[in-house]
Each structure stands twice: as structure tokens, then as C-alpha cells.
Amino acid sequence: MIAEIGHYALVLALGLAVIQAVVPVIGARLNDPTLMAVAEPVAIAQFGFVALSFAALTASYVSSDFSVANVVINSHSTMPLIYKFTSVWGNHEGSMLLWVLILTLFGALVALFSANLPAMLRADALGIQALIALAFHLFILVTSNPFARLQEPPFEGRDLNPVLQDFGLAVHPPFLYLGYVGFSVTFSFAVAALIEGRIDAAWARWVRPWALAAWMALTLGIAMGSYWAYYELGWGGWWFWDPVENASLMPWLAGTALLHSAVVMEKRNALKVWTILLAILAFSLSLIGTFLVRSGVLTSVHAFATDPTRGVFILGILVFFIGGALSLYAWRAPALKQGGLFAPISREGALVFNNLFLTTVCATIFVGTLYPLALEAITAEKISVGAPFFNATVGVLAIPLLFAVPFGPLLAWKRGDLLGAAQRLIAAFGISLVVIVAAFAFFGAKGVLAPAAIGLAVFIMIGALTDIAERTQVINQPSNAFRRAAGLPRGAWGTAVAHLGVGIALLGIVCESNFGSEHIASVKPSQTVALAGYDLTFEGAVPRQGPNYRELVAKFTIRRDGQIVGVMEPTKRSFAARAASTTEAALMARGVSQLYLSLGEPGTDGSIVVRAYYKPLVLLIWLGAIVMFAGGALSLSDRRLRVGAPKPSRSSILQSAK
Amino acid sequence: MTRKQRRLILIGSCLAVLGVAVALILGALKDSIVFFNSPTDVVEKHIKPGTRIRLGGLVQTGSFARQDLDARFDVTDGKTSIKVSYRGILPDLFREGQGVVTEGALDANGSFVADTVLAKHDETYMPKEVADALKKQGHWKDDYGKTPGSEGRKP
């Protein structure tokens, strides 16, 4: 009964999506406030029904209802409760349901927080949002119904893919989807603005918080996916330039560009046509990402055999929305008025530079990801484009972009002074030069590239702090610095913190990939492996019983200079239900560096193959992402970006009066 | 500076960056793409030793042997089989009789030295290239990858 309620709720949500996609848009054309006002309650109700549907699927999973086919294929009665929850989206059907849940959540949020927007823009945007939801409701109901029942329910489920039985599944997909789908809001508003043929700085002020929220979620989602791959796959890598990873990186790059260009539009009323295009592209790339992952067209560590009708259906959705939006853009964009002149050297110029490089990097990744597909379709030749391609292209294009990061915030609007900005960055230059020389002296054998990259990371970090130090005058007048710091707009803090995060992540990436060490050995009990100044002694391996698996636990004692610093226990798990095994790496943090152990096959004589890594500063990669997220959060809390800005709305006055 | 000059500078720098990007992409595509081959392709195309390729097929039943870190196995498409050697840890789902994709180069003796053996994340899934290569040789069985368990995927 519960599954049928879920199915029926989804059908009702589809009906509501039809109403929301048609009635408010007609209302906007007729300028009828009653018809336009239909959007708000319907958007909220639509979310309510999808949430009910999602809850029904969750209930089927938690109660291990093996009459539902989806539960049989992806669950097992002995699985720990958290995985019974997370396996709801650990499969195609359920994860698409999570997609529409988040899509309709954003629709409802837009409806709730847009009361003081122009009625027409609001009605059109909510209509477009519902049109997207409509397409995906149909997709689920027609090709991927998660509520299908079985005639004869089996006694036991087939278990979730062991690789997915991890806490990572609880956080990575929801955040990634919040990011992907969050860009649907900017897309809907871009299309609505094109329909109206009118766009101004207020539009940017209104859309930027949504873009920022989506970007923050996507940043965390990508970082979590990367950390998950790092510890779960046992290969010690954190980024593989896998098509599915690229699929998430492309909207992130477009979204980052959008955040920056929207600033120009908000402050200077310039780059309007470009910002609209980026808003369309960010969501288009999210849709392409969904297509790549869900259709299984690409060879990838994520890709699995799949039903071709689904691929064709998503391709249809893709062509309709991307093609439709871009045609509308080509038709209406020339009519949008351009404004705000600026010199090439200025804050606007720096942000154009940022956008130029971000979109070029994005396009390069797009080519590298889709070229194998295109080639196979045309010549039937199968190729793989891997890390060497992306390192040789993206690596080079990223250098000027990263080098320019500290300059942007120091340039004035309209007409900037590059020499002046360089002078203000003299301390940052000096410190990074010292760091380069020190790094070269220390690791000279590795060449100059790695020390130079470390210097670049330090330059970005110190540069980000320079802006804050100058604006608070912490060096000239330290007594008043605290008051000034408190008075700085949160947006300025957000910029500095996010840029600091970029530098931190870069430092981690450079150190991990250049100065890490790796050792593979076959060890017998009481044998010792030496790695990067640590001694790893294998104490022996013992079997252990888990809730739905058996595992072989290898115990290693870690010593440094004869002193025990800890014990590491990498394991190998076998899951009976799927006759599959996984490797659980053991990690030990030493500051922000890590020791990493993963197991291979055990031998017949008590020996075991072990792969040991020392990863210097590796945690900075993900810490940097968290700092970027924090920067986004600071910026989001800026008063200017709140609903009703620039004038504080009545509700916020009431709130502050409490 | 006039509006026209500003626009020229903007367009000029866009074209310059795009030009650099195109040059980088073309250069990298020439050097760093890797072609996929079945064992039969390797023989028929007379692939030279030292050329980096991907070799995919089924791990020949009964061919797997391991000594400490060194693994040896044969990759077959039912018509031709090639000896592969690999030093390191094999993926969890590596089995005899199952699909595998390896990356590396042929040595002078015509056996394949792999530095990467690709894992799959699901016990019933067959890598797409391997499936196509097997179909070509007429050794495809419809039950490969068709079992319902293949629905599990990493979102």
C-alpha cells in the first residue's frame, strides 16, 4: 500500500507541474494577477507530493519491503539502518526521485521567497521551473518507476553494491544534486528574463544568492565525492579525470564564472547578455552531467549497463531545454540593452579575465570528455582521454587564472591601477618568493615547477589576506582594526575566504602530487616496511564478522624514530549476498598529511600484499573546499543579498526588532 | 580609449586565449589519447611495442598466476589471447572468466606489460568495450551484464 501511495503522489505531482507550467505563464501574458498567483501554492504543493512519494520509497526501504522490485535489487535485511536509508538513492530510480525532490524543493523555496519580485518575472520563472519538473516526473514515471511491485516477493534482497555501503553515499549525492539542481533556479530566471526581454541589476541581485547556494553545495558535493573515491577505491587517488567527475566539474566552473559575472552585472549593470548565457550554460551542463551518468554512454568507473530508452529520454529532455533556451537566447539577447563602460584594467576587466579563463577551461574539459564519444560514433574507433590530456591542457590554462586571483579584488571599478595593485601585493610576492626558494633548496631534485606552484598557492593565500588587511588597516592602525573588520561587508570577507580556500586546495594538490611516496610490498607477519620516515610493522591478519559481511583485518603498528605513533587496520571485506569484496583503506592523519594503507590479495603463507602511501598535506585539498564553502556562506549572509535588498523589507525589520 | 578600441581589446584577448586553448587541446590529443584494442586488434593492426594502448577482453580461465607482487594472466576475446603481466594490487572484482580492461604497452616479445588494471564497480557489469569486442568475435552471451543486479551504480 505504501508503495502505491508513493506512486500515486508522484502522478499527482506531475499533474500539479502541468498546472504550474501553464496557468501562471498564461496569467503573465494576460497580466492577470489571479492566474499568476496560482504558481506559489501549486509549487509548494508539488514539493509536498514529491516529498510524500520520497517518504514512501524510504519507508519501503527501511521496512525491507521485498515486494518492491527496487528494494529487492538494492537492499538486504541485515544491512545497517543508515544504508537502508541511503540505498534509497543508491540506484538509478531512487536517485532520480531524489533529483526531482530537490528540484521541487527549489521550486517551493523560490515561490516562498519571491513575494517582492515583479509578478510577471516570478510567474514566468516558476512556470519554467515547473516545466523542468514536468519533464523529470514523466521520465521517472515512464522509464524508471521505483515503485514497481514483484508478483512473487523473494525472501531476501540482493543487497546494495558493497562499494556504496559507506557513509559517503549519505552525503555526496544529496549535496551534488543540491548543486546541480540549484542551477535550475538561475536557468528559470534567465529564461523568464529572456521571455520578458528586460533585465537589470536587480535581476542579478536576486539571482546571485541562488547561484551562490548552488555553487556552495556543488563545491562540497564534489569534494565529498573526491574524498570518498580516495579512501574507498584503495588507489590513493583523489581525482581521476573520469567523465563522471568532469560532468560535475563543468557546471562548477560555469557556476563559478556566473558568480563573478553576476557581481559585475549587479554593481555596474554590465555583462548582462553574458551573465544570462552563463546562467543557461550552468544548468545545461548540469543536465549534460545527468545524461552522461544516467545513460551509461561513457566508459567510466561509475557507468553501468543500463536501459537505452532512458538514455534517449534524457537526451530528449536535454535537447528540448538546452536547445530551447539557447534559441530563445539567440532570438532575444540582441534586444537586451548593454550598459556600464569600463577600461580593460579594472575590476570589471579582471572579472572578464576570470570568466574568459573559467569558460575556456570548462570548454576544454567538455572537449576531452565528449571527444571519445564523438569519435566512436563517427569512426567506431575506441579511445580513452585520461589524466595526461587534462593535465596538459587544464593545468596550463589554470596558471594565468590562479595568478590573477589576488589582483581582482584590489582593482577599482571602471578604471583600475595595475601597478598600484602590484605594489600592494608586494608583501605577498616577497613571501611567495621566499617560499619558492626554500622549497627549491629543500626539494631541488624535483625541478622548479613544483616549488613555483607552491609559491603560486602561497601568493593566492597571502593575496586574499592582503585585501582584508588593507581594508581593516590592521598594520597601520591596529587599534581600530577590529571595529573596521566588523564593519566590512560580509561579501568582502566571503571573497577573501573563498580565495584563501583556492590557495589552500592548490597547496594540497601540488604537495600531494609531487612529494608523496608510495610503496607496494608483500609482507609476512612481523615484517617492517619503511616509508617517508615511518616504520610500518605488519602484526598479522585476523578475520572478523560484520553485520552483513566478513572481513580480514590486517594490523600494522606505526613507529616514527622507534616511538609507536599508532595502529592502522586496513581490511578486505567480502559480502556474501553479492559474492563481492571491497577494500577498506586505513588512514592516519599526521597533521594535515596522511598515511594510507590498502590491502591486496592475501597469500597462502600468511603474507599479504599491501600498498602504502605517504600523502603530504593531502587533507588541505578538501579543507580548501570547505574554506571555499565557508566563503560562500559568508557572502550569502551579506545583507545586500537578502530578499528585499537594497531596501530592507518589512519582515527583516520586524525580525531585527525582536 | 574609445568604445571601439575597448571592444577590440576584449575580442582580441578572447581569441588569443581560445587560440592557446585550441593549440593545447590539439597537442594533447595527439600525444595523450589511448586507443582501445581487443587481442585480435593487437595482432591484426600489428601494434608496435612501446605504443600505449588499452587492452580489453576476458581473463582466460586457468591462466592466472601470481608471485608476490607480480601477476600474470591471459586476456582473450575468444579468438586470440595475449599474455599480460602486471605488478601491483589487482582490483577487488578481478576474476578469471570476467571482463577486464588493462592499460600499458607491448614489450619486445609480444606480451603486454600493464601498469593499470581497471576495476569495475559491479560484479555483473561487463565493460562496454569488452562487450563490443566479444560481440565482434561472436563470443557474446546475452546473460553478460543483463542480470538485474546490474542496476547498482554510483550516482
mmCIF file of C-alpha atoms in Angstrom, chain A residues 300-585:
data_model
loop_
_atom_site.group_PDB
_atom_site.id
_atom_site.type_symbol
_atom_site.label_atom_id
_atom_site.label_comp_id
_atom_site.label_asym_id
_atom_site.label_seq_id
_atom_site.Cartn_x
_atom_site.Cartn_y
_atom_site.Cartn_z
ATOM 1 C CA SER A 300 33.604 5.308 -16.521
ATOM 2 C CA VAL A 301 34.205 3.858 -13.119
ATOM 3 C CA HIS A 302 30.649 4.980 -12.354
ATOM 4 C CA ALA A 303 28.959 3.783 -15.527
ATOM 5 C CA PHE A 304 26.925 0.608 -15.512
ATOM 6 C CA ALA A 305 24.818 -1.267 -18.018
ATOM 7 C CA THR A 306 21.556 0.498 -18.451
ATOM 8 C CA ASP A 307 18.300 0.577 -20.319
ATOM 9 C CA PRO A 308 18.793 2.502 -23.607
ATOM 10 C CA THR A 309 15.279 4.010 -23.562
ATOM 11 C CA ARG A 310 16.308 6.026 -20.522
ATOM 12 C CA GLY A 311 19.295 7.496 -22.320
ATOM 13 C CA VAL A 312 17.106 8.507 -25.258
ATOM 14 C CA PHE A 313 14.526 10.063 -22.937
ATOM 15 C CA ILE A 314 17.123 12.155 -21.065
ATOM 16 C CA LEU A 315 18.679 13.121 -24.389
ATOM 17 C CA GLY A 316 15.237 14.377 -25.419
ATOM 18 C CA ILE A 317 14.925 16.441 -22.222
ATOM 19 C CA LEU A 318 18.444 17.760 -22.806
ATOM 20 C CA VAL A 319 17.794 18.806 -26.398
ATOM 21 C CA PHE A 320 14.471 20.425 -25.510
ATOM 22 C CA PHE A 321 15.741 22.554 -22.620
ATOM 23 C CA ILE A 322 19.232 23.430 -23.825
ATOM 24 C CA GLY A 323 18.162 23.873 -27.432
ATOM 25 C CA GLY A 324 15.050 25.813 -26.435
ATOM 26 C CA ALA A 325 16.901 28.121 -24.039
ATOM 27 C CA LEU A 326 19.747 28.809 -26.446
ATOM 28 C CA SER A 327 17.361 29.511 -29.345
ATOM 29 C CA LEU A 328 15.424 31.907 -27.154
ATOM 30 C CA TYR A 329 18.730 33.469 -26.187
ATOM 31 C CA ALA A 330 19.831 33.884 -29.798
ATOM 32 C CA TRP A 331 16.479 35.492 -30.602
ATOM 33 C CA ARG A 332 16.058 37.803 -27.621
ATOM 34 C CA ALA A 333 19.570 38.596 -26.348
ATOM 35 C CA PRO A 334 20.334 41.260 -29.009
ATOM 36 C CA ALA A 335 17.346 43.206 -27.695
ATOM 37 C CA LEU A 336 18.806 43.461 -24.180
ATOM 38 C CA LYS A 337 20.404 46.823 -23.501
ATOM 39 C CA GLN A 338 24.121 46.898 -22.762
ATOM 40 C CA GLY A 339 25.408 49.252 -20.103
ATOM 41 C CA GLY A 340 28.383 50.198 -17.947
ATOM 42 C CA LEU A 341 31.580 51.067 -19.809
ATOM 43 C CA PHE A 342 34.893 50.032 -18.277
ATOM 44 C CA ALA A 343 38.604 50.098 -19.078
ATOM 45 C CA PRO A 344 40.394 46.792 -19.732
ATOM 46 C CA ILE A 345 42.357 47.246 -16.476
ATOM 47 C CA SER A 346 39.611 47.468 -13.873
ATOM 48 C CA ARG A 347 37.639 45.254 -11.512
ATOM 49 C CA GLU A 348 35.256 44.515 -14.381
ATOM 50 C CA GLY A 349 38.211 43.711 -16.619
ATOM 51 C CA ALA A 350 39.613 41.317 -14.014
ATOM 52 C CA LEU A 351 36.249 39.575 -13.726
ATOM 53 C CA VAL A 352 36.043 39.300 -17.530
ATOM 54 C CA PHE A 353 39.521 37.732 -17.426
ATOM 55 C CA ASN A 354 38.275 35.298 -14.789
ATOM 56 C CA ASN A 355 35.228 34.432 -16.900
ATOM 57 C CA LEU A 356 37.262 34.033 -20.060
ATOM 58 C CA PHE A 357 39.610 31.522 -18.480
ATOM 59 C CA LEU A 358 36.969 29.661 -16.474
ATOM 60 C CA THR A 359 34.807 29.131 -19.539
ATOM 61 C CA THR A 360 37.836 28.148 -21.648
ATOM 62 C CA VAL A 361 38.848 25.547 -19.044
ATOM 63 C CA CYS A 362 35.243 24.365 -18.976
ATOM 64 C CA ALA A 363 35.175 24.076 -22.784
ATOM 65 C CA THR A 364 38.471 22.171 -22.758
ATOM 66 C CA ILE A 365 37.094 19.658 -20.273
ATOM 67 C CA PHE A 366 33.944 19.407 -22.387
ATOM 68 C CA VAL A 367 36.007 18.536 -25.475
ATOM 69 C CA GLY A 368 38.138 15.999 -23.597
ATOM 70 C CA THR A 369 35.073 14.342 -22.081
ATOM 71 C CA LEU A 370 32.937 14.133 -25.212
ATOM 72 C CA TYR A 371 35.590 13.647 -27.893
ATOM 73 C CA PRO A 372 35.802 9.857 -27.325
ATOM 74 C CA LEU A 373 32.011 9.635 -27.741
ATOM 75 C CA ALA A 374 32.018 11.664 -30.931
ATOM 76 C CA LEU A 375 34.941 9.710 -32.370
ATOM 77 C CA GLU A 376 33.316 6.380 -31.608
ATOM 78 C CA ALA A 377 30.044 7.492 -33.182
ATOM 79 C CA ILE A 378 31.831 8.611 -36.364
ATOM 80 C CA THR A 379 34.709 6.142 -36.820
ATOM 81 C CA ALA A 380 33.880 3.295 -34.389
ATOM 82 C CA GLU A 381 37.420 3.766 -33.043
ATOM 83 C CA LYS A 382 37.517 3.451 -29.258
ATOM 84 C CA ILE A 383 39.837 5.742 -27.362
ATOM 85 C CA SER A 384 40.234 6.961 -23.835
ATOM 86 C CA VAL A 385 41.190 10.507 -22.944
ATOM 87 C CA GLY A 386 42.669 10.472 -19.497
ATOM 88 C CA ALA A 387 44.689 12.393 -16.973
ATOM 89 C CA PRO A 388 47.629 13.250 -19.319
ATOM 90 C CA PHE A 389 45.284 15.184 -21.643
ATOM 91 C CA PHE A 390 43.654 17.164 -18.854
ATOM 92 C CA ASN A 391 46.900 17.857 -17.031
ATOM 93 C CA ALA A 392 48.481 19.166 -20.230
ATOM 94 C CA THR A 393 45.555 21.464 -21.064
ATOM 95 C CA VAL A 394 43.722 22.435 -17.876
ATOM 96 C CA GLY A 395 46.997 22.581 -15.947
ATOM 97 C CA VAL A 396 48.380 25.215 -18.309
ATOM 98 C CA LEU A 397 45.187 27.267 -18.627
ATOM 99 C CA ALA A 398 44.725 27.377 -14.851
ATOM 100 C CA ILE A 399 48.051 29.145 -14.215
ATOM 101 C CA PRO A 400 47.162 32.656 -15.501
ATOM 102 C CA LEU A 401 43.709 32.329 -13.914
ATOM 103 C CA LEU A 402 45.142 31.469 -10.496
ATOM 104 C CA PHE A 403 47.843 34.103 -10.745
ATOM 105 C CA ALA A 404 45.208 36.780 -11.381
ATOM 106 C CA VAL A 405 43.085 35.827 -8.347
ATOM 107 C CA PRO A 406 44.749 38.219 -5.823
ATOM 108 C CA PHE A 407 44.708 41.163 -8.277
ATOM 109 C CA GLY A 408 40.953 41.244 -8.913
ATOM 110 C CA PRO A 409 39.714 42.467 -5.521
ATOM 111 C CA LEU A 410 42.476 45.133 -5.388
ATOM 112 C CA LEU A 411 41.467 46.814 -8.665
ATOM 113 C CA ALA A 412 38.955 49.654 -8.644
ATOM 114 C CA TRP A 413 35.707 49.562 -10.619
ATOM 115 C CA LYS A 414 35.640 51.245 -14.049
ATOM 116 C CA ARG A 415 39.346 52.133 -14.220
ATOM 117 C CA GLY A 416 41.951 50.321 -12.139
ATOM 118 C CA ASP A 417 45.629 50.769 -11.434
ATOM 119 C CA LEU A 418 47.526 47.556 -12.140
ATOM 120 C CA LEU A 419 50.848 48.932 -10.899
ATOM 121 C CA GLY A 420 49.204 50.127 -7.693
ATOM 122 C CA ALA A 421 47.634 46.695 -7.161
ATOM 123 C CA ALA A 422 51.011 45.037 -7.772
ATOM 124 C CA GLN A 423 52.618 47.353 -5.226
ATOM 125 C CA ARG A 424 50.011 46.457 -2.651
ATOM 126 C CA LEU A 425 50.759 42.797 -3.314
ATOM 127 C CA ILE A 426 54.495 43.319 -2.757
ATOM 128 C CA ALA A 427 54.395 41.516 0.601
ATOM 129 C CA ALA A 428 52.609 38.564 -0.984
ATOM 130 C CA PHE A 429 55.184 38.495 -3.809
ATOM 131 C CA GLY A 430 58.041 38.618 -1.315
ATOM 132 C CA ILE A 431 56.724 35.836 0.900
ATOM 133 C CA SER A 432 55.934 33.532 -2.007
ATOM 134 C CA LEU A 433 59.399 34.162 -3.488
ATOM 135 C CA VAL A 434 60.984 33.156 -0.183
ATOM 136 C CA VAL A 435 58.779 30.053 -0.119
ATOM 137 C CA ILE A 436 59.790 29.151 -3.705
ATOM 138 C CA VAL A 437 63.487 29.483 -2.891
ATOM 139 C CA ALA A 438 63.106 27.497 0.334
ATOM 140 C CA ALA A 439 61.093 24.768 -1.404
ATOM 141 C CA PHE A 440 63.648 24.603 -4.217
ATOM 142 C CA ALA A 441 66.524 24.356 -1.748
ATOM 143 C CA PHE A 442 64.696 21.604 0.103
ATOM 144 C CA PHE A 443 63.353 19.530 -2.816
ATOM 145 C CA GLY A 444 65.739 20.758 -5.533
ATOM 146 C CA ALA A 445 65.857 17.354 -7.175
ATOM 147 C CA LYS A 446 62.202 17.670 -8.196
ATOM 148 C CA GLY A 447 62.841 20.610 -10.532
ATOM 149 C CA VAL A 448 61.458 24.120 -10.373
ATOM 150 C CA LEU A 449 57.831 23.504 -11.362
ATOM 151 C CA ALA A 450 56.650 22.143 -8.021
ATOM 152 C CA PRO A 451 58.293 24.886 -5.895
ATOM 153 C CA ALA A 452 56.878 27.507 -8.280
ATOM 154 C CA ALA A 453 53.397 26.007 -7.891
ATOM 155 C CA ILE A 454 53.780 26.081 -4.098
ATOM 156 C CA GLY A 455 54.766 29.725 -4.422
ATOM 157 C CA LEU A 456 51.639 30.389 -6.507
ATOM 158 C CA ALA A 457 49.466 28.814 -3.805
ATOM 159 C CA VAL A 458 51.119 30.954 -1.119
ATOM 160 C CA PHE A 459 50.691 34.046 -3.330
ATOM 161 C CA ILE A 460 46.935 33.392 -3.597
ATOM 162 C CA MET A 461 46.599 32.862 0.154
ATOM 163 C CA ILE A 462 48.613 35.921 1.195
ATOM 164 C CA GLY A 463 46.938 37.932 -1.581
ATOM 165 C CA ALA A 464 43.500 37.073 -0.211
ATOM 166 C CA LEU A 465 44.589 38.190 3.259
ATOM 167 C CA THR A 466 46.176 41.380 1.844
ATOM 168 C CA ASP A 467 42.801 42.728 0.759
ATOM 169 C CA ILE A 468 41.352 42.214 4.247
ATOM 170 C CA ALA A 469 44.496 43.566 5.955
ATOM 171 C CA GLU A 470 44.326 46.730 3.833
ATOM 172 C CA ARG A 471 40.663 47.345 4.354
ATOM 173 C CA THR A 472 40.908 46.889 8.106
ATOM 174 C CA GLN A 473 44.272 48.760 8.242
ATOM 175 C CA VAL A 474 45.445 46.131 10.677
ATOM 176 C CA ILE A 475 49.080 47.130 10.110
ATOM 177 C CA ASN A 476 48.811 50.936 10.153
ATOM 178 C CA GLN A 477 46.179 51.338 12.820
ATOM 179 C CA PRO A 478 45.825 48.051 14.685
ATOM 180 C CA SER A 479 43.785 49.656 17.475
ATOM 181 C CA ASN A 480 40.793 50.236 15.234
ATOM 182 C CA ALA A 481 41.222 47.119 13.099
ATOM 183 C CA PHE A 482 38.698 45.027 14.962
ATOM 184 C CA ARG A 483 35.948 47.620 14.616
ATOM 185 C CA ARG A 484 36.758 48.002 10.916
ATOM 186 C CA ALA A 485 36.791 44.242 10.419
ATOM 187 C CA ALA A 486 33.327 44.032 11.925
ATOM 188 C CA GLY A 487 32.175 46.862 9.685
ATOM 189 C CA LEU A 488 33.434 45.319 6.445
ATOM 190 C CA PRO A 489 30.681 43.969 4.228
ATOM 191 C CA ARG A 490 30.338 40.195 4.611
ATOM 192 C CA GLY A 491 30.685 39.939 0.837
ATOM 193 C CA ALA A 492 34.275 41.229 1.081
ATOM 194 C CA TRP A 493 35.026 38.645 3.769
ATOM 195 C CA GLY A 494 33.392 35.995 1.629
ATOM 196 C CA THR A 495 35.589 36.842 -1.371
ATOM 197 C CA ALA A 496 38.761 36.757 0.729
ATOM 198 C CA VAL A 497 37.867 33.491 2.471
ATOM 199 C CA ALA A 498 36.832 31.758 -0.770
ATOM 200 C CA HIS A 499 40.061 32.849 -2.480
ATOM 201 C CA LEU A 500 42.013 31.671 0.570
ATOM 202 C CA GLY A 501 40.321 28.292 0.093
ATOM 203 C CA VAL A 502 41.511 28.178 -3.533
ATOM 204 C CA GLY A 503 45.095 28.716 -2.343
ATOM 205 C CA ILE A 504 44.792 26.084 0.393
ATOM 206 C CA ALA A 505 43.397 23.485 -2.019
ATOM 207 C CA LEU A 506 46.100 24.281 -4.580
ATOM 208 C CA LEU A 507 48.828 23.829 -1.947
ATOM 209 C CA GLY A 508 47.408 20.422 -1.043
ATOM 210 C CA ILE A 509 47.139 19.368 -4.694
ATOM 211 C CA VAL A 510 50.720 20.404 -5.514
ATOM 212 C CA CYS A 511 52.278 18.780 -2.446
ATOM 213 C CA GLU A 512 50.271 15.567 -2.697
ATOM 214 C CA SER A 513 51.056 15.029 -6.366
ATOM 215 C CA ASN A 514 54.746 15.995 -6.235
ATOM 216 C CA PHE A 515 56.109 14.960 -2.871
ATOM 217 C CA GLY A 516 54.078 11.880 -1.960
ATOM 218 C CA SER A 517 55.705 8.483 -1.662
ATOM 219 C CA GLU A 518 54.322 5.066 -2.477
ATOM 220 C CA HIS A 519 55.449 1.568 -1.630
ATOM 221 C CA ILE A 520 53.980 -1.774 -2.626
ATOM 222 C CA ALA A 521 55.221 -4.871 -0.870
ATOM 223 C CA SER A 522 54.276 -8.388 0.025
ATOM 224 C CA VAL A 523 54.758 -8.678 3.792
ATOM 225 C CA LYS A 524 54.809 -11.555 6.271
ATOM 226 C CA PRO A 525 53.859 -11.118 9.952
ATOM 227 C CA SER A 526 56.418 -9.074 11.972
ATOM 228 C CA GLN A 527 57.990 -7.722 8.768
ATOM 229 C CA THR A 528 58.509 -3.973 8.571
ATOM 230 C CA VAL A 529 58.092 -1.565 5.663
ATOM 231 C CA ALA A 530 59.814 1.825 5.757
ATOM 232 C CA LEU A 531 58.016 4.785 4.165
ATOM 233 C CA ALA A 532 58.757 8.517 4.405
ATOM 234 C CA GLY A 533 60.396 8.226 7.830
ATOM 235 C CA TYR A 534 57.743 5.894 9.255
ATOM 236 C CA ASP A 535 58.177 2.205 10.036
ATOM 237 C CA LEU A 536 55.104 0.092 9.375
ATOM 238 C CA THR A 537 55.213 -3.310 11.083
ATOM 239 C CA PHE A 538 52.739 -5.971 9.976
ATOM 240 C CA GLU A 539 51.453 -7.715 13.129
ATOM 241 C CA GLY A 540 49.244 -10.282 11.412
ATOM 242 C CA ALA A 541 45.769 -10.616 9.929
ATOM 243 C CA VAL A 542 42.642 -11.864 11.690
ATOM 244 C CA PRO A 543 39.090 -12.471 10.372
ATOM 245 C CA ARG A 544 36.169 -10.513 11.835
ATOM 246 C CA GLN A 545 32.405 -10.714 11.351
ATOM 247 C CA GLY A 546 30.479 -7.555 10.379
ATOM 248 C CA PRO A 547 26.692 -7.064 10.144
ATOM 249 C CA ASN A 548 26.376 -8.231 6.505
ATOM 250 C CA TYR A 549 29.956 -9.087 5.598
ATOM 251 C CA ARG A 550 33.069 -10.904 6.796
ATOM 252 C CA GLU A 551 36.370 -9.088 6.793
ATOM 253 C CA LEU A 552 40.054 -9.807 7.034
ATOM 254 C CA VAL A 553 41.698 -7.225 9.290
ATOM 255 C CA ALA A 554 45.441 -6.642 8.904
ATOM 256 C CA LYS A 555 47.057 -4.895 11.857
ATOM 257 C CA PHE A 556 50.017 -2.574 11.335
ATOM 258 C CA THR A 557 51.914 -0.787 14.103
ATOM 259 C CA ILE A 558 53.292 2.559 13.000
ATOM 260 C CA ARG A 559 56.519 3.863 14.511
ATOM 261 C CA ARG A 560 58.469 7.017 13.976
ATOM 262 C CA ASP A 561 62.041 7.117 15.334
ATOM 263 C CA GLY A 562 61.269 3.975 17.342
ATOM 264 C CA GLN A 563 58.219 5.543 19.038
ATOM 265 C CA ILE A 564 54.811 3.993 18.418
ATOM 266 C CA VAL A 565 52.503 6.632 16.904
ATOM 267 C CA GLY A 566 49.515 4.439 16.266
ATOM 268 C CA VAL A 567 47.914 1.347 14.789
ATOM 269 C CA MET A 568 46.386 1.081 11.338
ATOM 270 C CA GLU A 569 43.911 -1.625 10.339
ATOM 271 C CA PRO A 570 43.188 -1.853 6.617
ATOM 272 C CA THR A 571 40.623 -4.546 5.816
ATOM 273 C CA LYS A 572 39.244 -6.595 2.989
ATOM 274 C CA ARG A 573 35.505 -7.243 3.177
ATOM 275 C CA SER A 574 33.530 -9.980 1.450
ATOM 276 C CA PHE A 575 29.805 -9.596 1.043
ATOM 277 C CA ALA A 576 28.019 -12.928 0.765
ATOM 278 C CA ALA A 577 24.808 -11.603 -0.803
ATOM 279 C CA ARG A 578 26.606 -10.221 -3.867
ATOM 280 C CA ALA A 579 29.667 -12.505 -3.767
ATOM 281 C CA ALA A 580 31.674 -9.302 -3.926
ATOM 282 C CA SER A 581 34.529 -7.869 -1.940
ATOM 283 C CA THR A 582 35.756 -4.350 -1.170
ATOM 284 C CA THR A 583 38.994 -2.951 0.163
ATOM 285 C CA GLU A 584 38.719 -0.599 3.120
ATOM 286 C CA ALA A 585 41.837 1.523 3.279
#
